Coordinates of N, CA and C in Angstrom, one line a residue:
G1 N 13.9 62.0 -31.7 CA 14.0 64.0 -31.1 C 12.9 64.2 -32.2
E2 N 13.5 65.0 -32.9 CA 12.5 65.4 -34.4 C 12.0 64.3 -35.8
L3 N 13.9 64.0 -35.3 CA 14.7 62.8 -36.2 C 13.2 61.8 -36.5
M4 N 12.8 61.0 -35.1 CA 12.2 60.2 -34.4 C 11.5 60.3 -35.8
E5 N 10.6 61.3 -34.6 CA 9.3 61.7 -35.8 C 8.8 61.5 -36.2
E6 N 9.4 61.7 -36.9 CA 9.4 62.3 -38.8 C 9.6 60.8 -39.3
E7 N 11.0 59.6 -38.3 CA 10.6 58.6 -38.8 C 9.6 57.2 -39.3
V8 N 8.9 57.5 -37.9 CA 7.6 57.1 -37.4 C 6.5 57.8 -38.3
Q9 N 6.8 59.0 -38.7 CA 5.5 59.6 -39.6 C 5.6 58.9 -40.9
L10 N 6.7 58.8 -41.8 CA 7.2 58.0 -43.1 C 6.8 56.2 -42.9
R11 N 6.6 55.7 -41.6 CA 6.8 54.2 -41.8 C 5.2 54.1 -41.7
N12 N 4.5 55.4 -41.1 CA 2.4 55.3 -40.9 C 2.4 55.5 -42.7
E13 N 3.0 56.3 -42.9 CA 2.6 56.7 -44.6 C 2.5 55.6 -45.2
L14 N 4.1 54.7 -45.4 CA 4.0 53.4 -46.3 C 3.0 53.0 -45.2
G15 N 2.8 52.4 -44.4 CA 2.1 51.5 -44.5 C 0.9 51.7 -44.6
K16 N -0.2 53.0 -44.6 CA -1.1 53.5 -45.0 C -1.2 52.4 -46.6
L17 N -0.2 53.0 -46.8 CA -0.2 52.4 -48.8 C -0.1 51.2 -48.8
E18 N 0.1 50.7 -48.0 CA 0.6 49.0 -48.5 C -1.1 48.7 -48.2
L19 N -2.0 49.4 -46.8 CA -2.9 48.4 -46.5 C -3.6 48.8 -47.8
T20 N -3.7 50.5 -48.6 CA -4.6 50.7 -49.5 C -4.2 50.4 -51.2
Y21 N -2.9 49.8 -51.0 CA -2.2 49.6 -52.5 C -2.2 47.7 -51.7
G22 N -1.9 47.2 -51.2 CA -1.3 45.6 -51.0 C -0.4 46.1 -51.3
S23 N 0.5 44.7 -50.4 CA 2.5 45.1 -50.6 C 3.3 44.8 -51.8
D24 N 2.2 44.1 -52.6 CA 3.0 43.2 -54.1 C 2.5 44.6 -55.3
T25 N 1.7 45.8 -55.3 CA 1.1 46.5 -55.8 C 1.9 47.4 -57.1
L26 N 2.4 47.5 -57.7 CA 3.0 48.9 -58.6 C 2.9 50.3 -58.3
I27 N 3.4 51.4 -57.2 CA 2.4 52.7 -57.2 C 2.5 53.9 -57.2
T28 N 2.9 54.2 -58.6 CA 2.2 55.4 -59.2 C 2.9 57.0 -58.4
N29 N 3.6 57.9 -59.8 CA 4.8 58.4 -58.6 C 2.9 59.6 -57.7
A30 N 2.4 59.5 -58.3 CA 1.5 60.4 -57.6 C 1.1 60.4 -56.3
Q31 N 0.4 58.5 -56.1 CA 0.4 57.8 -55.4 C 2.0 57.7 -54.3
L32 N 2.8 57.6 -54.6 CA 4.5 58.4 -53.7 C 4.5 59.8 -53.3
L33 N 3.8 60.8 -54.8 CA 4.2 62.3 -53.8 C 4.9 62.8 -52.4
A34 N 2.8 62.0 -52.0 CA 3.3 62.5 -50.8 C 3.9 62.0 -49.4
V35 N 4.6 60.8 -49.8 CA 5.4 59.7 -49.2 C 6.7 60.7 -49.1
S36 N 7.7 61.4 -50.6 CA 8.4 61.7 -51.1 C 8.9 62.2 -50.5
R37 N 8.4 63.8 -50.7 CA 8.1 64.9 -49.2 C 8.5 64.5 -48.4
L38 N 8.5 63.3 -47.4 CA 7.6 63.7 -46.0 C 9.9 62.6 -46.0
G39 N 10.0 61.7 -47.2 CA 11.2 61.1 -47.2 C 12.3 61.9 -47.4
L40 N 12.1 62.9 -47.9 CA 13.2 64.1 -48.0 C 13.1 64.8 -46.9
Q41 N 11.9 65.3 -46.1 CA 12.5 66.0 -44.8 C 13.3 65.3 -44.1
V42 N 12.6 63.8 -44.2 CA 13.7 63.1 -43.1 C 15.0 63.2 -43.3
S43 N 15.1 63.1 -44.6 CA 16.9 62.8 -45.1 C 17.5 63.9 -44.6
T44 N 17.3 65.0 -45.0 CA 17.4 66.4 -44.3 C 18.0 66.3 -43.6
F45 N 16.3 65.8 -42.4 CA 16.7 66.1 -41.1 C 18.3 65.5 -40.3
R46 N 18.3 63.7 -41.0 CA 19.6 63.3 -40.2 C 20.7 63.8 -41.6
L47 N 20.4 63.9 -42.9 CA 21.9 65.1 -42.9 C 22.1 66.7 -41.4
V48 N 20.8 67.7 -41.6 CA 21.7 68.3 -40.0 C 22.0 67.9 -39.3
D49 N 21.6 66.6 -38.7 CA 21.4 65.8 -37.4 C 23.3 65.5 -37.6
Y50 N 23.9 65.4 -38.3 CA 25.4 64.7 -38.6 C 25.7 66.1 -39.0
L51 N 25.6 67.1 -39.7 CA 25.7 68.2 -39.9 C 26.7 68.5 -38.7
F52 N 25.5 68.9 -37.6 CA 26.1 69.6 -36.7 C 26.4 68.5 -35.8
R53 N 27.0 67.3 -36.2 CA 27.5 66.4 -34.8 C 29.0 66.1 -35.5
K54 N 29.0 67.7 -37.0 CA 30.4 66.9 -37.6 C 31.1 66.2 -38.1
E55 N 30.0 65.0 -38.5 CA 30.6 63.8 -39.5 C 30.6 63.5 -40.3
V56 N 32.0 63.9 -41.3 CA 31.9 63.8 -43.1 C 31.5 63.0 -43.1
R57 N 31.7 61.8 -42.5 CA 31.9 60.5 -43.7 C 30.3 60.7 -44.3
A58 N 28.6 60.6 -42.6 CA 27.6 60.8 -43.0 C 27.4 61.9 -43.8
V59 N 27.5 63.0 -43.6 CA 27.5 63.7 -43.9 C 27.5 63.8 -45.4
A60 N 28.3 63.6 -45.8 CA 29.1 63.6 -47.8 C 27.3 62.1 -47.7
D61 N 27.5 61.5 -47.5 CA 27.2 59.8 -48.2 C 25.1 60.2 -48.1
I62 N 24.5 61.4 -47.5 CA 23.6 62.2 -47.6 C 23.1 62.5 -48.9
T63 N 24.5 63.6 -48.3 CA 24.0 64.8 -49.5 C 24.0 64.2 -50.9
R64 N 25.1 63.1 -51.1 CA 25.3 62.8 -52.0 C 23.8 61.5 -52.9
E65 N 23.5 60.9 -51.3 CA 22.3 60.5 -51.5 C 21.2 61.4 -52.7
L66 N 21.2 62.5 -51.4 CA 19.8 62.9 -52.8 C 20.1 63.3 -54.2
L67 N 21.6 63.9 -53.4 CA 21.6 64.9 -55.1 C 21.5 63.3 -56.0
D68 N 21.7 62.1 -55.7 CA 21.7 61.5 -57.0 C 20.2 60.5 -57.4
Q69 N 19.3 61.1 -56.0 CA 17.7 61.5 -56.3 C 17.5 62.0 -57.3
N70 N 18.2 62.8 -57.7 CA 18.3 64.4 -58.7 C 17.0 64.8 -57.8
I71 N 16.9 65.6 -56.6 CA 16.3 66.2 -56.0 C 16.8 67.5 -56.1
P72 N 15.9 69.1 -56.6 CA 16.8 70.6 -57.1 C 17.0 70.3 -55.5
L73 N 18.5 71.9 -56.0 CA 19.8 71.9 -55.6 C 18.6 72.9 -54.5
E74 N 17.4 73.7 -54.5 CA 16.6 74.7 -53.9 C 16.2 73.9 -53.0
M75 N 15.2 72.7 -53.2 CA 14.5 71.9 -52.2 C 15.7 71.6 -51.0
I76 N 16.6 71.0 -51.3 CA 17.3 70.8 -50.1 C 18.2 71.4 -49.0
V77 N 18.7 72.9 -50.1 CA 18.9 73.2 -49.6 C 17.8 74.6 -49.0
A78 N 16.8 75.0 -48.6 CA 15.7 75.4 -48.2 C 15.5 74.3 -47.0
L79 N 15.2 73.8 -47.2 CA 14.6 72.3 -45.9 C 16.7 73.3 -44.8
L80 N 17.4 72.9 -45.4 CA 18.6 72.4 -44.9 C 19.1 74.1 -44.5
S81 N 18.6 75.0 -45.2 CA 18.9 75.9 -44.3 C 17.6 76.7 -43.8
G82 N 16.4 75.9 -43.4 CA 15.8 76.6 -42.7 C 15.8 76.0 -40.8
Q83 N 16.8 74.3 -40.5 CA 17.3 73.7 -39.7 C 18.5 75.1 -39.4
I84 N 19.4 75.1 -39.9 CA 20.7 75.9 -39.9 C 20.2 77.6 -39.1
K85 N 19.0 78.4 -39.4 CA 19.0 78.7 -39.5 C 17.9 79.2 -37.9
K86 N 17.4 78.6 -37.6 CA 16.6 77.4 -36.1 C 17.6 77.3 -35.6
A87 N 18.1 76.9 -35.6 CA 19.6 76.3 -34.5 C 20.4 78.1 -34.4
L88 N 20.1 79.4 -35.3 CA 22.0 80.1 -35.3 C 20.8 81.7 -34.4
Q89 N 19.3 80.8 -34.5 CA 17.9 82.1 -34.1 C 18.0 81.8 -33.0
L90 N 18.5 80.5 -32.0 CA 18.0 79.4 -30.7 C 19.3 79.8 -30.5
K91 N 21.4 80.4 -31.1 CA 21.8 80.3 -30.1 C 22.2 82.5 -29.8
L92 N 21.2 83.2 -30.6 CA 20.9 84.2 -30.3 C 20.4 84.3 -29.5
F93 N 19.4 83.7 -29.1 CA 18.1 83.8 -28.3 C 18.7 83.9 -26.7
E94 N 18.9 82.3 -26.7 CA 19.8 82.4 -25.7 C 20.6 83.7 -25.2
A95 N 22.3 84.0 -26.3 CA 22.7 85.0 -25.5 C 22.6 85.9 -25.2
A96 N 21.0 86.2 -25.8 CA 20.3 87.5 -24.6 C 19.8 86.9 -23.8
G97 N 19.9 86.0 -23.0 CA 19.0 85.4 -21.8 C 17.5 84.9 -21.8
H98 N 17.3 84.6 -22.7 CA 15.7 83.9 -22.8 C 15.8 82.8 -22.6
N99 N 15.2 81.8 -22.1 CA 14.9 80.2 -21.6 C 14.3 80.5 -23.2
I100 N 14.2 78.7 -23.4 CA 14.3 77.5 -23.6 C 12.9 77.4 -24.3
S101 N 12.4 77.7 -23.3 CA 10.7 78.0 -23.3 C 10.1 78.5 -24.4
D102 N 10.8 80.0 -23.7 CA 10.8 81.1 -24.4 C 10.5 80.9 -26.2
F103 N 11.7 80.5 -25.9 CA 12.5 80.5 -27.4 C 11.3 79.2 -28.4
A104 N 10.2 77.9 -28.0 CA 9.6 77.0 -28.9 C 8.6 77.7 -28.5
K105 N 7.9 79.3 -28.2 CA 6.1 78.8 -28.1 C 7.2 80.0 -29.4
M106 N 7.9 81.0 -29.1 CA 8.5 82.7 -30.2 C 8.3 81.8 -32.1
T107 N 9.2 81.0 -31.5 CA 9.2 79.7 -33.5 C 8.5 78.9 -33.5
R108 N 7.1 78.9 -32.0 CA 6.5 77.3 -32.3 C 6.9 76.1 -32.8
T109 N 8.0 75.3 -32.3 CA 8.4 74.9 -31.8 C 8.0 73.7 -30.5
N110 N 8.0 73.0 -30.6 CA 7.8 71.9 -29.7 C 8.3 71.8 -29.2
E111 N 8.4 71.4 -27.1 CA 10.0 72.3 -26.6 C 11.0 71.2 -27.0
Y112 N 10.0 70.2 -26.7 CA 11.0 68.7 -26.4 C 12.2 69.1 -28.0
V113 N 11.8 69.0 -28.9 CA 12.4 69.1 -30.0 C 13.3 70.3 -29.6
A114 N 13.0 71.7 -29.3 CA 13.5 72.9 -28.6 C 15.0 72.7 -28.3
N115 N 14.6 71.7 -27.4 CA 15.5 71.1 -26.3 C 16.8 70.5 -26.9
N116 N 16.5 69.3 -27.6 CA 16.5 68.6 -28.3 C 17.9 68.9 -29.3
L117 N 17.1 70.5 -30.5 CA 18.6 71.4 -30.4 C 19.3 72.1 -30.1
R118 N 18.7 72.4 -28.9 CA 20.3 72.7 -28.1 C 21.0 71.8 -27.6
K119 N 20.4 71.1 -27.5 CA 22.0 69.7 -26.9 C 22.7 69.7 -28.3
N120 N 21.9 69.6 -28.9 CA 23.1 69.1 -30.9 C 23.6 70.4 -31.3
T121 N 23.3 71.5 -30.9 CA 24.1 72.4 -31.8 C 24.9 72.9 -30.2
R122 N 25.1 72.4 -28.6 CA 25.8 73.3 -28.0 C 26.7 73.3 -28.3
Q123 N 27.7 72.7 -29.5 CA 29.7 73.0 -29.8 C 29.4 73.9 -30.7
L124 N 28.7 74.0 -31.2 CA 29.0 75.1 -32.6 C 28.3 76.4 -32.3
H125 N 29.0 77.1 -33.2 CA 29.3 79.1 -32.8 C 28.3 79.1 -33.4
A126 N 27.8 80.4 -33.2 CA 26.4 81.7 -34.1 C 27.3 81.3 -35.8
G127 N 28.6 82.5 -35.4 CA 30.0 82.9 -36.3 C 29.3 82.1 -37.3
A128 N 29.5 80.5 -37.1 CA 30.5 79.3 -37.8 C 28.8 78.8 -38.8
L129 N 27.7 79.8 -37.7 CA 26.4 78.8 -38.6 C 25.5 79.8 -39.3
K130 N 25.9 80.7 -39.0 CA 25.6 81.9 -39.5 C 27.0 82.2 -41.1
K131 N 27.4 81.7 -41.2 CA 29.1 81.5 -42.2 C 27.9 80.0 -42.9
L132 N 27.9 79.3 -42.7 CA 27.2 78.2 -43.5 C 26.1 78.8 -44.2
C133 N 25.1 79.4 -43.6 CA 24.2 80.3 -44.5 C 24.5 80.7 -45.5
G134 N 25.3 81.5 -45.1 CA 26.1 82.6 -45.8 C 25.8 81.9 -47.4
A135 N 26.6 81.2 -46.8 CA 28.0 80.0 -48.3 C 26.6 79.5 -49.0
L136 N 25.7 79.0 -48.4 CA 24.3 77.7 -49.2 C 23.8 79.1 -50.1
V137 N 23.3 80.2 -49.7 CA 22.8 81.2 -49.5 C 23.8 81.8 -51.7
E138 N 24.7 81.7 -51.6 CA 26.0 82.3 -51.9 C 25.6 80.8 -53.4
L139 N 26.0 79.2 -52.4 CA 26.2 78.6 -53.1 C 24.4 78.5 -54.4
L140 N 22.8 78.8 -54.4 CA 22.5 79.3 -55.2 C 22.3 80.8 -55.3
H141 N 22.9 81.1 -55.3 CA 22.7 82.3 -56.2 C 23.5 82.4 -57.6
K142 N 25.0 81.8 -57.3 CA 25.7 81.3 -58.1 C 25.4 80.2 -59.2
M143 N 24.3 79.4 -58.5 CA 23.9 78.7 -59.5 C 22.4 78.9 -60.4
R144 N 22.2 79.8 -60.1 CA 21.5 80.6 -60.7 C 22.3 81.6 -62.1
T145 N 23.4 81.7 -62.1 CA 24.1 83.3 -63.1 C 25.2 81.5 -63.8
G146 N 24.9 80.2 -63.4 CA 25.3 79.7 -64.3 C 27.1 79.4 -63.0
Q147 N 27.4 79.8 -62.1 CA 29.0 80.0 -62.2 C 29.0 78.9 -61.2
K148 N 28.2 78.0 -60.5 CA 28.4 76.8 -59.9 C 27.2 75.6 -60.3
S149 N 26.9 74.7 -58.7 CA 26.6 74.2 -59.4 C 26.4 72.6 -58.2
A150 N 24.8 71.8 -58.5 CA 24.9 71.5 -57.0 C 26.2 70.2 -57.0
A151 N 27.0 70.4 -57.5 CA 28.4 69.7 -56.7 C 29.4 70.1 -55.9
D152 N 28.5 72.2 -55.7 CA 29.0 72.5 -54.8 C 28.9 72.7 -54.0
L153 N 27.7 72.3 -53.7 CA 26.9 71.8 -52.7 C 28.4 71.4 -50.8
L154 N 28.4 69.6 -51.4 CA 29.1 68.8 -50.6 C 30.7 69.7 -49.9
P155 N 31.0 70.5 -50.7 CA 32.4 70.8 -50.1 C 32.0 71.9 -48.8
I156 N 30.6 72.5 -49.2 CA 31.0 73.5 -49.0 C 30.1 73.4 -47.3
L157 N 29.6 72.0 -47.3 CA 28.7 71.2 -45.7 C 30.9 70.6 -45.2
V158 N 31.6 70.5 -46.2 CA 33.1 69.7 -45.6 C 34.1 70.4 -44.7
V159 N 33.4 71.5 -44.9 CA 34.1 73.2 -44.7 C 33.6 73.4 -43.0
F160 N 32.4 73.4 -43.0 CA 31.9 73.8 -42.2 C 31.6 72.4 -41.1
C161 N 32.4 71.2 -41.9 CA 32.3 70.3 -40.3 C 33.8 70.3 -40.0
Q162 N 34.1 70.5 -40.9 CA 35.8 71.1 -40.5 C 36.2 71.7 -39.4
G163 N 35.8 72.8 -39.7 CA 35.5 74.0 -39.3 C 35.7 74.2 -37.5

């Protein structure tokens, strides 16, 4: 689905870098900037995919991988929240009796991606998604006031997986 499209896009970007600079050339941070943003998106989509399937070990591995790369928690949470909010929107939209095509149009989402999201979130409840979003917002707020740190992200995700 969307993850596959992102991985193909990342491979294409890496191929362009190799064609432009050669395979044995040291590439600067500036040259990698666009690719690294895409890499972060791919990692976040993988994280969300495993989160929705409630696969704790994979969620833990990817979360640690992102945090080990010193990616700002705000970026990780923003990308995560965006996907979780879209899943929540879909749940509420369907509960109101609307169809997937209307959801795709309203959210400007590819219909295939919307169908994939529905399939991946079928077993999840809107209340659990809403609670997860709230916990992520609270984490960011408490980090700004020094009451929490990036290390508090993983326990929030694990609680969701176990719920």
